[in-house]
Steps between C-alpha positions, in 0.01 A plus 500: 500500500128617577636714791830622343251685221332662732769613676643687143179600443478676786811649522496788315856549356480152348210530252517326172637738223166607284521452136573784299143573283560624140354893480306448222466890472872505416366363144310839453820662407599281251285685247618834621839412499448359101325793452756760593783276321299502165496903538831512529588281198292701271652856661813363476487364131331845391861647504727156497524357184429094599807280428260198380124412559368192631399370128827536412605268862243297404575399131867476578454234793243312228779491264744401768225183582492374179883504474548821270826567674602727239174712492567844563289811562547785305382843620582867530352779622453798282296819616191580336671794315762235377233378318365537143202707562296249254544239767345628776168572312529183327463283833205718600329426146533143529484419873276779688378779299288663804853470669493940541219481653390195735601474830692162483152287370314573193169415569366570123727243383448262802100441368600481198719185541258348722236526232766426239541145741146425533458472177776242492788445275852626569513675861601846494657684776478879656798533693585898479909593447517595882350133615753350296773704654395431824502106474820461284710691709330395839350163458552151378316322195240285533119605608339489832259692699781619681720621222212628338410724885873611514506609141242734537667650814818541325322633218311785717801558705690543141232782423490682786920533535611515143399731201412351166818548328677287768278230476549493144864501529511206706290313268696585240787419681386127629254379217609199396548536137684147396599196728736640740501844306322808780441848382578685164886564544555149521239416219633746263828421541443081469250596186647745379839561588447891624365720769128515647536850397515414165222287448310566189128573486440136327750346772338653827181349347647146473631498827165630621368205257665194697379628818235281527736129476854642459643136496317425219502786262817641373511932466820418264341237311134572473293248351099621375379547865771749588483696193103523533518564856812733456286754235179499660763590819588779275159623387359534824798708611443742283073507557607567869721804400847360460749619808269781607259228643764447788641892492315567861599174685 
């Protein structure tokens, strides 16, 4: 045996087969290659109008897994000039009043909660109308570092590619404003029976209202939190200038 291995050893047409090494620089592409797809998306959804989002995905296989086989999704698109004009500002009042003018991250509003927090008490969040875009029609629920990372990506990416008025169409378009219930057309015609573009001054403000748990408030049906919630909605639309506020985005 000792003497037939050296014989294939020194033959040179019979040498063992070497094993293939992984290129590890291959994995340097992988963010290039995510990063080019991501740019993409965004471009392409700046003139597509998206079919679902991934909240939408998401809730409906949650239903699904705790047997809700009859749980349905209800949501239609409607353009922003579909839209009751009193809607638009209405979100802006109650979600991300700097929304004109940050670029994707309001940092004024980000100390603010973090002092708000310190304090302790009930935590109070930051997230500007473009962030919230970017990770319910992108990413899944939950929170990670991660999510968190790819969020603010999407969120830049959204701000570079899109003008304000689109962003604010899509939110207005996927906001979840009832279990199962995404964007105003569907909202005001569950609510309400009628089109988005029909939405009453006191109605865009209710819808606005629920934003913050739309499974547990009711923009039909308000009870004392939505009807507070729903006129201060109302009265800080009209300190930020009514419609005019959004006239330039």
């Amino acid at each position: 045996m000792g003497a037939e291995r050296s014989n294939l050893k020194a033959e040179p047409g019979l040498e063992p087969p070497r094993p293939r090494r992984w290129h590890w620089k291959r994995l340097l592409w992988l963010p290039v290659l995510f990063a080019a797809f991501s740019v993409l998306q965004v471009l392409v959804l700046r003139f597509i109008d998206p079919p679902v989002s991934t909240v939408m995905l998401w809730r409906y296989g949650e239903a699904l897994g705790q047997g809700e086989w009859d749980y349905r999704l209800h949501y239609q698109w409607r353009d922003l000039d579909q839209m009751a004009p009193s809607l638009p500002i209405s979100l802006v009042a109650a979600e991300d009043q700097r929304f004109p003018v940050h670029n994707g991250f309001d940092l004024q509003a980000i100390e603010k909660a973090r002092d708000h927090n310190a304090k302790g008490g009930r935590l109070r969040g930051a997230s500007t109308i473009s962030q919230q875009v970017a990770k319910n029609l992108f990413l899944w629920q939950g929170r990670s570092w991660v999510r968190k990372g790819l969020e603010v990506w999407y969120t830049l990416l959204i701000e570079a590619l899109w003008p304000k008025s689109r962003i604010l169409e899509m939110y207005a378009n996927i906001a979840e404003f009832g279990d199962g219930i995404y964007g105003a057309q569907a909202a005001a015609r569950q609510y309400w029976g009628k089109d988005a573009a029909r939405l009453s001054p006191a109605e865009s403000a209710r819808l606005a209202a629920v934003l913050p748990a739309p499974r547990r408030y009711n923009a039909a049906k308000p009870g004392p939190f939505v009807q507070r919630r729903a006129a201060w909605i109302q009265r800080q639309a009209r300190q930020l200038g009514g419609t005019a506020y959004l006239a330039d985005d």
